[in-house]
Amino acid sequence: MLLLPLLLLADLTPGGDNEPRHAFQEPISFHLIQISSFANSTWAQNQGSGWLGDLQIHGWDSDSGTAIFLKPWSKGNFSNEEIAKLEEIFRIYFIGFVRVVQDHVSEFQMKYPFEIQGMAGCQLLSGETTESFLMGALGGLSFLSFENGSCVPSAAGGSRAQWFCTLFSQYEGIADIITKLLLETCPRFLLGVLEAGKAELQRQVKPKAWLSSGPPPGPGRLLLVCHASGFYPKPVRVTWMRGEQEQPGTHQGDVLPNADGTWYLRVTLDVAAGEAAGLTCRVRHSSLGGQDIVLYWGSSVSRISVILLAVILPTSILLICLAVWFWRRW
Ligand SMILES: *[C@@H]1O[C@H](CO)[C@@H](O)[C@H](O)[C@H]1NC(C)=O
Ligand SMILES: *[C@@H]1O[C@H](CO)[C@@H](O)[C@H](O)[C@H]1NC(C)=O
C-alpha cells in the first residue's frame, strides 16, 4: 500500500530537481492511536501514542495529561504554544471520553470489561496531497469511521454504532474540531515532522547477512536459512538463487523490528540434501547501491578443501622430494 504513493512520487518529482522533496520510502503517514480500557464502573485507563508509519514518535502520560516526545524532532515544526494547545485538546478529550462512555454504558447495553480502540491520522499521497482517516473499534471489531465531517457506523458495529453516530451528530462543535485536526493540522504536522526528522528517516543502514541451517524438514532434506539484519529502511529483497534463477519453495518470514530501529528478515529454503551445493542467497537493499550481498551455500566447506589442497599438496610434494633425495643419497 505504501509503495503505490512512492511510485507516484517518483513520477511526479519535477525533472532537474535531483533531491526530491520527499524521498521517503516510508513512513509517509502519521497517526495517533488510542486504547481505552474500561474495567468496571469506576476504573478506566487511556493509552495514547503517535506513529510515523511503523515508528513510534509520541507517547502519552495519562497521569499528567501530557505528550511524551520520543525523538528530538517529534514536535516537527510546531511551536511549543501550538503543541501545548494540542495537548490541552487531547487532555480534555481523554477525560471527556471516559466520562461520556461511562455515562452511556447501560444505554448502549455494554458489559464491563471492554476496550475501545481509535486510530486517526493522515497519509501523504503524492506531492503534498494527503488523505485523512479516523476509525474506532469496540471489543476488537470495527465500530465506526469518520468521513467528510460525519460519523459513519460500521456494519460490524450494528445498531449500537448507528445509535452512537446519531448521538454524535448532536455535537456539531466536536465534529468541527475533529475535521480541522484531520484535514488541516495533521497534514501540516506530517509534512513538518518528515522534514524535521529527515536525517533519521532517510538514513541508509546496510544489512549484515549470514547463512545457517534449520531443523531438517524431512529425511534427506535440508533447511537453508538466510538471515539479513540491521538494515534501514524496511524494504528489502532476500532470495535464494541458483545462478540467475530464483528458487521456488522459499519461505519468507515477517520483517521484524530490531531494538535499534533497524529491521531483520529470514528467508528459508527446503531442498534435497544433494541439491544444496551451488545455491546462493542474494540480499538487495537500497543502502547497498546496487551491490547485492551474495552468500554461497557450502562455501565454508569448499574453502576448507581449498585450504587443505593449498597446504597438504605442496607439503606432500615436498615430503616426496625429500624422501627421493634421501633415498638417492643413501
Ligand atoms: C475495578 O477494576 C480495577 C482494576 O481492575 C480494580 O482494581 C478495582 O478493584 C475494581 N473496582 C471494583 C469496584 O470492582
Ligand atoms: C510546517 O511545515 C509545513 C510543511 O512544510 C508548513 O505547511 C507549515 O506552515 C509549517 N509551519 C507550521 C507552524 O506548521
CSV table of C-alpha atoms and ligand atoms in Angstrom, one decimal:
chain,number,residue,atom,x,y,z
A,1,MET,CA,0.0,0.0,0.0
A,2,LEU,CA,2.8,2.4,0.9
A,3,LEU,CA,4.6,1.6,-2.3
A,4,LEU,CA,2.0,3.0,-4.6
A,5,PRO,CA,2.2,6.6,-3.4
A,6,LEU,CA,6.0,6.2,-3.6
A,7,LEU,CA,5.8,5.2,-7.3
A,8,LEU,CA,3.6,8.2,-7.8
A,9,LEU,CA,6.0,10.4,-6.0
A,10,ALA,CA,8.8,9.2,-8.3
A,11,ASP,CA,6.8,10.1,-11.3
A,12,LEU,CA,5.7,13.5,-10.1
A,13,THR,CA,9.1,14.7,-9.0
A,14,PRO,CA,9.8,17.6,-11.3
A,15,GLY,CA,12.8,16.9,-13.6
A,16,GLY,CA,16.1,18.6,-12.8
A,17,ASP,CA,15.3,18.6,-9.1
A,18,ASN,CA,17.9,16.0,-8.1
A,19,GLU,CA,16.8,16.0,-4.4
A,20,PRO,CA,13.1,15.2,-4.3
A,21,ARG,CA,11.2,17.0,-1.6
A,22,HIS,CA,10.0,13.7,0.0
A,23,ALA,CA,12.4,11.0,-0.9
A,24,PHE,CA,10.8,8.7,1.7
A,25,GLN,CA,10.3,5.0,1.1
A,26,GLU,CA,8.4,5.0,4.3
A,27,PRO,CA,6.9,6.1,6.5
A,28,ILE,CA,4.6,8.6,4.9
A,29,SER,CA,1.7,8.5,7.3
A,30,PHE,CA,1.2,9.9,10.7
A,31,HIS,CA,-1.4,8.5,13.1
A,32,LEU,CA,-2.5,8.6,16.7
A,33,ILE,CA,-3.6,5.5,18.5
A,34,GLN,CA,-6.0,5.5,21.5
A,35,ILE,CA,-6.6,2.4,23.6
A,36,SER,CA,-9.2,2.9,26.3
A,37,SER,CA,-9.8,0.1,28.8
A,38,PHE,CA,-12.9,0.1,31.0
A,39,ALA,CA,-12.6,-2.5,33.8
A,40,ASN,CA,-15.7,-1.6,35.8
A,41,SER,CA,-17.9,1.4,36.5
A,42,THR,CA,-15.1,3.2,38.4
A,43,TRP,CA,-11.9,2.2,36.7
A,44,ALA,CA,-10.8,3.2,33.2
A,45,GLN,CA,-7.4,3.8,31.6
A,46,ASN,CA,-6.4,5.6,28.4
A,47,GLN,CA,-3.3,4.9,26.4
A,48,GLY,CA,-2.2,7.2,23.6
A,49,SER,CA,0.7,7.1,21.1
A,50,GLY,CA,1.8,8.9,17.9
A,51,TRP,CA,3.3,7.0,14.9
A,52,LEU,CA,5.1,7.9,11.8
A,53,GLY,CA,4.4,4.7,9.8
A,54,ASP,CA,6.0,1.9,11.9
A,55,LEU,CA,7.9,4.3,14.1
A,56,GLN,CA,6.5,5.5,17.4
A,57,ILE,CA,7.4,9.1,18.0
A,58,HIS,CA,5.0,10.1,20.7
A,59,GLY,CA,3.7,8.6,23.9
A,60,TRP,CA,1.1,9.9,26.3
A,61,ASP,CA,1.4,10.3,30.0
A,62,SER,CA,-2.1,9.9,31.2
A,63,ASP,CA,-1.4,10.9,34.8
A,64,SER,CA,-0.1,14.4,33.9
A,65,GLY,CA,-2.1,14.5,30.6
A,66,THR,CA,1.0,15.5,28.6
A,67,ALA,CA,2.6,14.1,25.4
A,68,ILE,CA,6.0,12.3,25.6
A,69,PHE,CA,8.3,13.2,22.7
A,70,LEU,CA,10.4,10.1,21.9
A,71,LYS,CA,12.5,11.8,19.2
A,72,PRO,CA,14.3,15.2,19.3
A,73,TRP,CA,12.3,16.1,16.2
A,74,SER,CA,8.9,14.7,17.4
A,75,LYS,CA,7.4,18.2,17.5
A,76,GLY,CA,8.0,18.7,13.8
A,77,ASN,CA,7.9,22.4,13.1
A,78,PHE,CA,5.1,23.2,15.5
A,79,SER,CA,5.8,25.9,18.1
A,80,ASN,CA,5.7,25.0,21.8
A,81,GLU,CA,2.5,27.0,22.1
A,82,GLU,CA,0.8,25.0,19.4
A,83,ILE,CA,1.9,21.7,20.9
A,84,ALA,CA,0.6,22.9,24.3
A,85,LYS,CA,-2.7,23.7,22.7
A,86,LEU,CA,-2.9,20.3,21.2
A,87,GLU,CA,-2.0,18.6,24.5
A,88,GLU,CA,-4.8,20.6,26.1
A,89,ILE,CA,-7.3,19.3,23.5
A,90,PHE,CA,-6.2,15.7,24.0
A,91,ARG,CA,-6.2,16.0,27.8
A,92,ILE,CA,-9.8,17.3,27.7
A,93,TYR,CA,-10.8,14.8,25.1
A,94,PHE,CA,-9.5,11.8,27.1
A,95,ILE,CA,-11.3,12.9,30.3
A,96,GLY,CA,-14.5,13.7,28.5
A,97,PHE,CA,-14.3,10.4,26.5
A,98,VAL,CA,-14.1,8.3,29.6
A,99,ARG,CA,-17.0,10.2,31.3
A,100,VAL,CA,-19.3,10.0,28.2
A,101,VAL,CA,-18.7,6.3,27.7
A,102,GLN,CA,-19.2,5.5,31.4
A,103,ASP,CA,-22.4,7.6,31.4
A,104,HIS,CA,-23.8,5.6,28.4
A,105,VAL,CA,-22.8,2.1,29.3
A,106,SER,CA,-26.2,0.9,30.3
A,107,GLU,CA,-27.9,2.9,27.5
A,108,PHE,CA,-25.6,1.2,25.0
A,109,GLN,CA,-26.0,-2.2,26.7
A,110,MET,CA,-22.3,-2.7,27.1
A,111,LYS,CA,-20.8,-5.0,29.7
A,112,TYR,CA,-17.6,-4.5,31.7
A,113,PRO,CA,-14.8,-5.1,31.0
A,114,PHE,CA,-14.5,-3.7,27.4
A,115,GLU,CA,-11.9,-2.0,25.3
A,116,ILE,CA,-12.3,0.9,22.8
A,117,GLN,CA,-9.6,1.5,20.2
A,118,GLY,CA,-9.2,4.5,18.0
A,119,MET,CA,-6.9,5.4,15.2
A,120,ALA,CA,-6.8,8.8,13.4
A,121,GLY,CA,-4.3,10.4,11.1
A,122,CYS,CA,-3.3,11.3,7.6
A,123,GLN,CA,-1.3,9.9,4.8
A,124,LEU,CA,0.8,11.6,2.2
A,125,LEU,CA,-0.4,10.5,-1.3
A,126,SER,CA,1.6,12.4,-3.9
A,127,GLY,CA,3.3,15.8,-3.8
A,128,GLU,CA,1.7,17.4,-0.9
A,129,THR,CA,-1.8,15.8,-1.3
A,130,THR,CA,-2.9,14.0,1.8
A,131,GLU,CA,-5.8,11.8,2.8
A,132,SER,CA,-7.1,11.7,6.4
A,133,PHE,CA,-8.7,8.9,8.3
A,134,LEU,CA,-10.4,8.1,11.7
A,135,MET,CA,-11.6,4.7,12.8
A,136,GLY,CA,-13.0,3.4,16.0
A,137,ALA,CA,-13.3,-0.2,17.2
A,138,LEU,CA,-15.2,-1.7,20.2
A,139,GLY,CA,-14.0,-5.1,21.6
A,140,GLY,CA,-11.7,-5.5,18.6
A,141,LEU,CA,-14.5,-5.1,16.0
A,142,SER,CA,-14.7,-2.1,13.7
A,143,PHE,CA,-17.3,0.2,15.1
A,144,LEU,CA,-17.3,3.5,13.2
A,145,SER,CA,-15.3,5.7,10.9
A,146,PHE,CA,-15.3,9.5,10.3
A,147,GLU,CA,-15.8,10.6,6.7
A,148,ASN,CA,-16.3,14.0,5.3
A,149,GLY,CA,-17.0,15.5,8.7
A,150,SER,CA,-19.6,13.0,9.9
A,151,CYS,CA,-19.7,9.7,11.8
A,152,VAL,CA,-20.3,6.6,9.7
A,153,PRO,CA,-21.4,3.4,11.6
A,154,SER,CA,-19.6,0.2,10.6
A,155,ALA,CA,-21.7,-2.8,9.7
A,156,ALA,CA,-19.9,-4.8,12.5
A,157,GLY,CA,-21.0,-2.2,15.0
A,158,GLY,CA,-24.7,-3.0,14.5
A,159,SER,CA,-27.4,-0.8,15.9
A,160,ARG,CA,-25.1,0.3,18.7
A,161,ALA,CA,-22.9,2.1,16.2
A,162,GLN,CA,-25.8,3.7,14.5
A,163,TRP,CA,-27.1,4.9,17.8
A,164,PHE,CA,-23.7,6.3,18.7
A,165,CYS,CA,-23.4,8.2,15.4
A,166,THR,CA,-26.9,9.7,16.0
A,167,LEU,CA,-25.8,10.8,19.4
A,168,PHE,CA,-22.6,12.2,18.0
A,169,SER,CA,-24.3,14.2,15.3
A,170,GLN,CA,-25.8,16.4,18.1
A,171,TYR,CA,-22.4,17.7,19.0
A,172,GLU,CA,-21.5,19.8,16.0
A,173,GLY,CA,-18.7,21.6,17.7
A,174,ILE,CA,-16.8,18.3,18.2
A,175,ALA,CA,-17.2,17.3,14.6
A,176,ASP,CA,-15.7,20.7,13.6
A,177,ILE,CA,-12.7,20.2,15.8
A,178,ILE,CA,-12.1,16.7,14.5
A,179,THR,CA,-12.4,17.8,10.9
A,180,LYS,CA,-9.9,20.6,11.5
A,181,LEU,CA,-7.4,18.3,13.2
A,182,LEU,CA,-7.7,15.7,10.5
A,183,LEU,CA,-7.8,17.9,7.4
A,184,GLU,CA,-5.6,20.9,8.4
A,185,THR,CA,-3.5,20.1,11.5
A,186,CYS,CA,-2.5,16.6,10.6
A,187,PRO,CA,-1.2,17.2,7.1
A,188,ARG,CA,0.7,20.3,8.2
A,189,PHE,CA,2.2,18.3,11.1
A,190,LEU,CA,3.1,15.4,8.9
A,191,LEU,CA,5.0,17.5,6.3
A,192,GLY,CA,6.8,19.4,9.1
A,193,VAL,CA,7.8,16.3,11.0
A,194,LEU,CA,9.0,14.5,7.9
A,195,GLU,CA,11.3,17.4,7.3
A,196,ALA,CA,12.4,17.7,10.9
A,197,GLY,CA,13.3,14.0,11.1
A,198,LYS,CA,14.7,13.8,7.7
A,199,ALA,CA,18.3,12.8,8.8
A,200,GLU,CA,17.0,9.8,10.7
A,201,LEU,CA,14.1,8.8,8.5
A,202,GLN,CA,16.1,8.9,5.3
A,203,ARG,CA,19.2,7.2,6.7
A,204,GLN,CA,20.5,4.2,4.9
A,205,VAL,CA,21.9,1.3,7.1
A,206,LYS,CA,23.4,-1.7,5.3
A,207,PRO,CA,22.3,-5.2,6.2
A,208,LYS,CA,24.6,-7.9,7.6
A,209,ALA,CA,23.8,-11.3,6.1
A,210,TRP,CA,24.7,-14.8,7.1
A,211,LEU,CA,23.6,-18.4,6.5
A,212,SER,CA,22.7,-21.2,8.8
A,213,SER,CA,20.8,-24.5,8.6
A,214,GLY,CA,17.5,-25.0,10.3
A,215,PRO,CA,16.0,-28.3,11.6
A,216,PRO,CA,15.8,-30.8,8.7
A,217,PRO,CA,12.3,-30.7,7.2
A,218,GLY,CA,12.5,-34.5,6.4
A,219,PRO,CA,14.8,-37.4,5.7
A,220,GLY,CA,17.4,-36.4,3.1
A,221,ARG,CA,16.3,-32.8,3.1
A,222,LEU,CA,18.0,-29.6,4.3
A,223,LEU,CA,16.5,-26.3,5.5
A,224,LEU,CA,18.8,-23.5,4.4
A,225,VAL,CA,18.3,-20.2,6.3
A,226,CYS,CA,19.4,-16.8,5.0
A,227,HIS,CA,19.4,-14.0,7.6
A,228,ALA,CA,19.6,-10.3,6.8
A,229,SER,CA,19.7,-7.9,9.8
A,230,GLY,CA,20.4,-4.4,10.9
A,231,PHE,CA,19.1,-2.7,7.7
A,232,TYR,CA,17.1,0.5,7.3
A,233,PRO,CA,14.7,1.4,5.7
A,234,LYS,CA,12.4,-1.6,5.8
A,235,PRO,CA,12.0,-2.6,2.1
A,236,VAL,CA,14.4,-5.4,1.4
A,237,ARG,CA,14.5,-8.3,-1.1
A,238,VAL,CA,16.2,-11.6,0.0
A,239,THR,CA,16.1,-14.5,-2.4
A,240,TRP,CA,17.5,-18.0,-2.8
A,241,MET,CA,19.1,-18.4,-6.2
A,242,ARG,CA,20.8,-20.9,-8.4
A,243,GLY,CA,22.8,-18.9,-10.8
A,244,GLU,CA,20.3,-16.3,-12.1
A,245,GLN,CA,17.3,-18.5,-11.3
A,246,GLU,CA,15.2,-17.6,-8.3
A,247,GLN,CA,14.4,-20.8,-6.4
A,248,PRO,CA,10.8,-21.8,-5.8
A,249,GLY,CA,9.8,-23.1,-2.4
A,250,THR,CA,11.3,-20.3,-0.4
A,251,HIS,CA,9.6,-19.1,2.7
A,252,GLN,CA,9.9,-15.5,3.7
A,253,GLY,CA,9.3,-14.6,7.4
A,254,ASP,CA,7.9,-11.2,8.5
A,255,VAL,CA,10.3,-8.3,8.5
A,256,LEU,CA,10.8,-7.9,12.3
A,257,PRO,CA,12.0,-4.9,14.3
A,258,ASN,CA,15.4,-4.8,16.0
A,259,ALA,CA,15.6,-2.8,19.2
A,260,ASP,CA,17.7,0.0,17.5
A,261,GLY,CA,15.0,0.8,14.9
A,262,THR,CA,16.6,-1.4,12.2
A,263,TRP,CA,15.0,-4.5,10.6
A,264,TYR,CA,15.6,-8.2,10.5
A,265,LEU,CA,14.4,-10.8,8.0
A,266,ARG,CA,15.0,-14.5,7.5
A,267,VAL,CA,14.2,-16.5,4.3
A,268,THR,CA,14.4,-20.3,4.3
A,269,LEU,CA,14.6,-22.8,1.5
A,270,ASP,CA,13.7,-26.5,1.8
A,271,VAL,CA,15.9,-28.6,-0.6
A,272,ALA,CA,17.1,-32.2,-1.1
A,273,ALA,CA,20.5,-32.5,0.6
A,274,GLY,CA,22.2,-33.3,-2.6
A,275,GLU,CA,21.0,-30.1,-4.3
A,276,ALA,CA,22.2,-27.6,-1.7
A,277,ALA,CA,25.6,-27.0,-3.2
A,278,GLY,CA,25.8,-24.1,-5.6
A,279,LEU,CA,22.8,-22.3,-4.1
A,280,THR,CA,23.2,-18.6,-3.2
A,281,CYS,CA,21.3,-16.2,-1.1
A,282,ARG,CA,21.1,-12.7,-2.6
A,283,VAL,CA,20.2,-9.7,-0.5
A,284,ARG,CA,19.1,-6.5,-2.2
A,285,HIS,CA,18.7,-3.2,-0.3
A,286,SER,CA,18.7,0.5,-1.1
A,287,SER,CA,21.7,1.0,1.2
A,288,LEU,CA,23.8,-1.3,-0.9
A,289,GLY,CA,23.7,0.9,-4.0
A,290,GLY,CA,23.1,-2.0,-6.4
A,291,GLN,CA,26.0,-4.1,-4.9
A,292,ASP,CA,23.9,-7.0,-3.7
A,293,ILE,CA,25.2,-9.2,-0.9
A,294,VAL,CA,25.7,-12.7,-2.3
A,295,LEU,CA,26.3,-15.7,0.0
A,296,TYR,CA,27.3,-19.1,-1.3
A,297,TRP,CA,25.9,-22.2,0.5
A,298,GLY,CA,28.7,-24.5,1.4
A,299,SER,CA,31.4,-22.0,0.6
A,300,SER,CA,32.9,-22.6,4.1
A,301,VAL,CA,33.2,-26.3,3.2
A,302,SER,CA,34.8,-25.6,-0.2
A,303,ARG,CA,37.1,-23.0,1.4
A,304,ILE,CA,38.3,-25.7,3.8
A,305,SER,CA,39.0,-28.0,0.9
A,306,VAL,CA,40.9,-25.3,-0.9
A,307,ILE,CA,43.0,-24.7,2.2
A,308,LEU,CA,43.6,-28.4,2.5
A,309,LEU,CA,44.7,-28.6,-1.1
A,310,ALA,CA,46.8,-25.5,-0.8
A,311,VAL,CA,48.6,-26.7,2.4
A,312,ILE,CA,48.6,-30.5,2.1
A,313,LEU,CA,49.5,-30.8,-1.6
A,314,PRO,CA,52.7,-28.7,-1.5
A,315,THR,CA,53.7,-30.3,1.8
A,316,SER,CA,53.2,-33.8,0.4
A,317,ILE,CA,55.2,-32.9,-2.8
A,318,LEU,CA,58.0,-31.5,-0.5
A,319,LEU,CA,58.0,-34.7,1.6
A,320,ILE,CA,58.1,-36.9,-1.5
A,321,CYS,CA,61.0,-34.8,-2.9
A,322,LEU,CA,62.8,-35.1,0.4
A,323,ALA,CA,62.2,-38.8,0.5
A,324,VAL,CA,63.6,-39.2,-3.0
A,325,TRP,CA,66.6,-37.1,-2.2
A,326,PHE,CA,67.4,-39.1,1.0
A,327,TRP,CA,66.8,-42.4,-0.9
A,328,ARG,CA,69.3,-41.3,-3.6
A,329,ARG,CA,71.9,-40.2,-1.1
A,330,TRP,CA,71.7,-43.4,0.8
B,1,LIG,C1,-12.3,-2.0,39.2
B,1,LIG,O1,-11.2,-2.5,38.4
B,1,LIG,C2,-9.9,-2.2,39.0
B,1,LIG,C3,-8.8,-2.7,38.0
B,1,LIG,O2,-9.0,-3.9,37.5
B,1,LIG,C4,-9.8,-2.9,40.3
B,1,LIG,O3,-8.5,-2.6,40.9
B,1,LIG,C5,-10.9,-2.4,41.2
B,1,LIG,O4,-10.9,-3.1,42.5
B,1,LIG,C6,-12.3,-2.6,40.5
B,1,LIG,N1,-13.3,-2.0,41.4
B,1,LIG,C7,-14.5,-2.5,41.6
B,1,LIG,C8,-15.4,-1.7,42.4
B,1,LIG,O5,-14.8,-3.6,41.1
B,2,LIG,C1,5.5,23.5,8.9
B,2,LIG,O1,5.7,22.9,7.7
B,2,LIG,C2,4.6,22.7,6.9
B,2,LIG,C3,5.0,22.0,5.6
B,2,LIG,O2,6.2,22.4,5.1
B,2,LIG,C4,4.0,24.1,6.5
B,2,LIG,O3,2.9,24.0,5.8
B,2,LIG,C5,3.7,24.8,7.8
B,2,LIG,O4,3.3,26.2,7.6
B,2,LIG,C6,4.9,24.9,8.7
B,2,LIG,N1,4.7,25.6,10.0
B,2,LIG,C7,3.8,25.2,10.9
B,2,LIG,C8,3.8,26.0,12.2
B,2,LIG,O5,3.0,24.3,10.7
